[in-house]
mmCIF file of C-alpha atoms in Angstrom:
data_model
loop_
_atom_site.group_PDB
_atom_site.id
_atom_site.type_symbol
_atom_site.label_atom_id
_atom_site.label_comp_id
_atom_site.label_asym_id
_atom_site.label_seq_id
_atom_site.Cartn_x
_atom_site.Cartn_y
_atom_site.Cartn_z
ATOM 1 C CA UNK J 99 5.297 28.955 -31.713
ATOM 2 C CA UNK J 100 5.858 25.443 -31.515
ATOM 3 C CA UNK J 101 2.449 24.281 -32.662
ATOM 4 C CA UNK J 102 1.137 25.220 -36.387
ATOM 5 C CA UNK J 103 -2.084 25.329 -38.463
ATOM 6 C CA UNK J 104 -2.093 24.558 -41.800
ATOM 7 C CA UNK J 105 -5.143 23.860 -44.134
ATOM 8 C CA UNK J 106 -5.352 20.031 -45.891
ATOM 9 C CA UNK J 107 -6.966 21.442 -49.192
ATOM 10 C CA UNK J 108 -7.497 17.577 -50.330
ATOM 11 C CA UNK J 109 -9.545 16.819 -47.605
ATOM 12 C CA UNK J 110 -10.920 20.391 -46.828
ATOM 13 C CA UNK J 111 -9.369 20.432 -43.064
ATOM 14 C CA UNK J 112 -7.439 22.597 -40.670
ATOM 15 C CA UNK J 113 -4.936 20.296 -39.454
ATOM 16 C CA UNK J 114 -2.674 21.535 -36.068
ATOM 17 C CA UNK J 115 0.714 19.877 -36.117
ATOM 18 C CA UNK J 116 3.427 19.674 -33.235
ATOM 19 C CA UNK J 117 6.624 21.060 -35.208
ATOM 20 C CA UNK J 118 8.728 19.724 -32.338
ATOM 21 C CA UNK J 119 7.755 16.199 -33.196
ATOM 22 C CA UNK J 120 8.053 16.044 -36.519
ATOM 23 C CA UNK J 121 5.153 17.630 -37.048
ATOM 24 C CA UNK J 122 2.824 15.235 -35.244
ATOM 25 C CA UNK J 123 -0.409 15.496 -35.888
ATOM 26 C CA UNK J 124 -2.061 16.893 -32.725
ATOM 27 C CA UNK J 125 -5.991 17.350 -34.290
ATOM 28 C CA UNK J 126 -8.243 17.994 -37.477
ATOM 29 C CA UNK J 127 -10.665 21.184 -37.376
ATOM 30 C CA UNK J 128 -13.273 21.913 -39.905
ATOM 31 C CA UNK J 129 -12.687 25.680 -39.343
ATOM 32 C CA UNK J 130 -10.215 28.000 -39.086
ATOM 33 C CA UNK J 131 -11.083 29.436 -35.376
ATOM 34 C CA UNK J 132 -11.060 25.530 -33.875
ATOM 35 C CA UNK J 133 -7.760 25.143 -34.715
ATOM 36 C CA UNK J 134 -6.321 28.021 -34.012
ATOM 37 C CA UNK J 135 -7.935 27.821 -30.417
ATOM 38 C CA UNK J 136 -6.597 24.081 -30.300
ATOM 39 C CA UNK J 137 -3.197 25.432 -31.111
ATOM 40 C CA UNK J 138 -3.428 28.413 -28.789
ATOM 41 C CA UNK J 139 -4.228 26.220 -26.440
ATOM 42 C CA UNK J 140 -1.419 23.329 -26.664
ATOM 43 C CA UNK J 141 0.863 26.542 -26.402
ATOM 44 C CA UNK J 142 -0.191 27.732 -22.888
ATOM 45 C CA UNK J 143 -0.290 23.936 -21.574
ATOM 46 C CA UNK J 144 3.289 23.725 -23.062
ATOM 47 C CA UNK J 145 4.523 26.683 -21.977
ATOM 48 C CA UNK J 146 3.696 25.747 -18.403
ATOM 49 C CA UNK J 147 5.681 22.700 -18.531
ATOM 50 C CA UNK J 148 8.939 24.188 -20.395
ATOM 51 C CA UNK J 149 11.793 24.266 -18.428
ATOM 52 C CA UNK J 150 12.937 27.634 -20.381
ATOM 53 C CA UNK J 151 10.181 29.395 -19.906
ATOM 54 C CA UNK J 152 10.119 28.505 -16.351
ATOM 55 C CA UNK J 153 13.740 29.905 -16.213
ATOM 56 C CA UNK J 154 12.678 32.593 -17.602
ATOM 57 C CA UNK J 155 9.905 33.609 -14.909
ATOM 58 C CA UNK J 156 12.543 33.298 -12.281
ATOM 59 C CA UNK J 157 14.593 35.933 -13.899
ATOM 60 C CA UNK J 158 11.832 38.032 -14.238
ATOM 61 C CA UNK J 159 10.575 38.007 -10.878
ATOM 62 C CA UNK J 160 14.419 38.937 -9.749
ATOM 63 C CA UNK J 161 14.856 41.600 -11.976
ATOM 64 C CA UNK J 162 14.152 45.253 -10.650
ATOM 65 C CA UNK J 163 10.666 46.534 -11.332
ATOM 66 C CA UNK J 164 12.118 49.779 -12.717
ATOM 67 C CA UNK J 165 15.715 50.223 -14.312
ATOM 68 C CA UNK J 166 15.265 53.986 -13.914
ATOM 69 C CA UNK J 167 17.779 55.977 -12.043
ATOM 70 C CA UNK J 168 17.444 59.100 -10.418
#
């Protein structure tokens, strides 16, 4: 996943980070659930845009619904 949640014990904050960008960060939570839905979030909206996972789509909508043989 490229986005991460890690909690900032000093200042008692979930922080979400972009590891692609050097860990950027992307927003500060005061709970657990906020960032993780922030995060979850930045994920879909990313994986929209990637250029692999769009290749990947294609491939899939190619392939064969079923591999079985009869």
């Amino acid at each position: 996943m490229r986005y991460s949640v890690k909690y900032e014990g000093r200042d008692k904050n979930w922080v979400v980070t972009d590891t692609v960008t050097a860990h950027q960060v992307i927003g500060i939570h005061s709970t657990k659930s906020e960032a993780y839905k922030q995060a979850f979030a930045e994920q879909e909206l990313w994986r929209k845009h990637d250029p692999v996972a769009k290749h990947l789509a294609r491939v899939r909508r190619m392939l064969p619904r079923s591999l079985a043989t009869g």
